[in-house]
Amino acid sequence: MPKYMIHATVVASKYIGEYEAETEERAIEMAWKDAHVSICHQCSGEVDEPQIDELHAEKVDQ
């Protein structure tokens, strides 16, 4: 009988910060320079190549 190796895609969210910008798109562009993922030692044994795939903006009430 054949064996199969199964991989999962793990989805999570991460707060990047607040940015003042003319548009939502510009705020996202600015945030990319701060967008990185770090994981603890234990999780690093369970997760391969963590990365941020996309950013979403939400207007902040002042």
CSV table of N, CA and C in Angstrom, one decimal, residues 2-34:
chain,number,residue,atom,x,y,z
A,2,PRO,N,0.6,2.3,-0.8
A,2,PRO,CA,1.4,3.5,-0.9
A,2,PRO,C,1.3,4.3,0.4
A,3,LYS,N,2.4,5.1,0.7
A,3,LYS,CA,2.3,6.0,1.8
A,3,LYS,C,2.2,7.4,1.2
A,4,TYR,N,1.6,8.3,2.0
A,4,TYR,CA,1.4,9.7,1.5
A,4,TYR,C,2.0,10.6,2.6
A,5,MET,N,2.7,11.6,2.2
A,5,MET,CA,3.2,12.7,3.1
A,5,MET,C,2.2,13.8,3.0
A,6,ILE,N,1.7,14.3,4.1
A,6,ILE,CA,0.7,15.3,4.1
A,6,ILE,C,1.2,16.6,4.7
A,7,HIS,N,1.0,17.7,4.1
A,7,HIS,CA,1.4,19.1,4.6
A,7,HIS,C,0.2,19.9,4.8
A,8,ALA,N,0.2,20.8,5.7
A,8,ALA,CA,-0.9,21.7,6.0
A,8,ALA,C,-0.4,23.1,5.8
A,9,THR,N,-1.3,24.0,5.3
A,9,THR,CA,-1.1,25.4,5.3
A,9,THR,C,-1.7,26.0,6.5
A,10,VAL,N,-0.9,26.7,7.3
A,10,VAL,CA,-1.4,27.2,8.6
A,10,VAL,C,-1.7,28.7,8.4
A,11,VAL,N,-2.8,29.2,8.8
A,11,VAL,CA,-3.3,30.5,8.6
A,11,VAL,C,-3.4,31.2,10.0
A,12,ALA,N,-2.8,32.4,10.1
A,12,ALA,CA,-2.9,33.2,11.3
A,12,ALA,C,-2.9,34.7,10.9
A,13,SER,N,-3.1,35.5,11.9
A,13,SER,CA,-3.0,37.0,11.6
A,13,SER,C,-1.9,37.6,12.6
A,14,LYS,N,-1.4,38.7,12.2
A,14,LYS,CA,-0.4,39.4,13.0
A,14,LYS,C,-0.6,40.9,12.9
A,15,TYR,N,-0.6,41.6,14.0
A,15,TYR,CA,-0.8,43.1,14.0
A,15,TYR,C,0.6,43.6,13.6
A,16,ILE,N,0.6,44.5,12.6
A,16,ILE,CA,1.8,45.1,12.1
A,16,ILE,C,2.0,46.5,12.7
A,17,GLY,N,1.0,47.3,12.8
A,17,GLY,CA,1.1,48.6,13.3
A,17,GLY,C,0.1,49.6,12.7
A,18,GLU,N,0.2,50.8,13.1
A,18,GLU,CA,-0.7,51.9,12.5
A,18,GLU,C,0.2,52.8,11.7
A,19,TYR,N,-0.3,53.3,10.6
A,19,TYR,CA,0.4,54.1,9.7
A,19,TYR,C,-0.5,55.3,9.2
A,20,GLU,N,0.1,56.5,9.2
A,20,GLU,CA,-0.6,57.6,8.6
A,20,GLU,C,-0.3,57.7,7.2
A,21,ALA,N,-1.3,57.7,6.3
A,21,ALA,CA,-1.1,57.7,4.9
A,21,ALA,C,-2.3,58.3,4.2
A,22,GLU,N,-2.1,58.8,3.0
A,22,GLU,CA,-3.1,59.4,2.2
A,22,GLU,C,-4.2,58.3,1.8
A,23,THR,N,-3.8,57.1,1.5
A,23,THR,CA,-4.7,56.1,1.1
A,23,THR,C,-4.4,54.8,1.8
A,24,GLU,N,-5.4,53.9,1.8
A,24,GLU,CA,-5.2,52.5,2.3
A,24,GLU,C,-4.1,51.8,1.6
A,25,GLU,N,-4.0,52.0,0.3
A,25,GLU,CA,-2.9,51.3,-0.4
A,25,GLU,C,-1.5,51.8,0.0
A,26,ARG,N,-1.4,53.1,0.2
A,26,ARG,CA,-0.1,53.6,0.6
A,26,ARG,C,0.3,53.1,2.0
A,27,ALA,N,-0.7,53.0,2.9
A,27,ALA,CA,-0.5,52.5,4.3
A,27,ALA,C,0.0,51.1,4.2
A,28,ILE,N,-0.5,50.3,3.3
A,28,ILE,CA,-0.1,48.9,3.2
A,28,ILE,C,1.3,48.9,2.6
A,29,GLU,N,1.6,49.7,1.6
A,29,GLU,CA,3.0,49.8,1.1
A,29,GLU,C,4.0,50.1,2.2
A,30,MET,N,3.6,51.0,3.1
A,30,MET,CA,4.5,51.4,4.2
A,30,MET,C,4.7,50.3,5.2
A,31,ALA,N,3.7,49.5,5.4
A,31,ALA,CA,3.7,48.5,6.4
A,31,ALA,C,4.6,47.3,5.9
A,32,TRP,N,4.7,47.1,4.7
A,32,TRP,CA,5.5,45.9,4.2
A,32,TRP,C,6.9,45.9,4.7
A,33,LYS,N,7.5,47.1,5.0
A,33,LYS,CA,8.9,47.1,5.5
A,33,LYS,C,9.0,46.6,6.9
A,34,ASP,N,7.8,46.6,7.6
A,34,ASP,CA,7.8,46.2,9.0
A,34,ASP,C,7.2,44.8,9.1
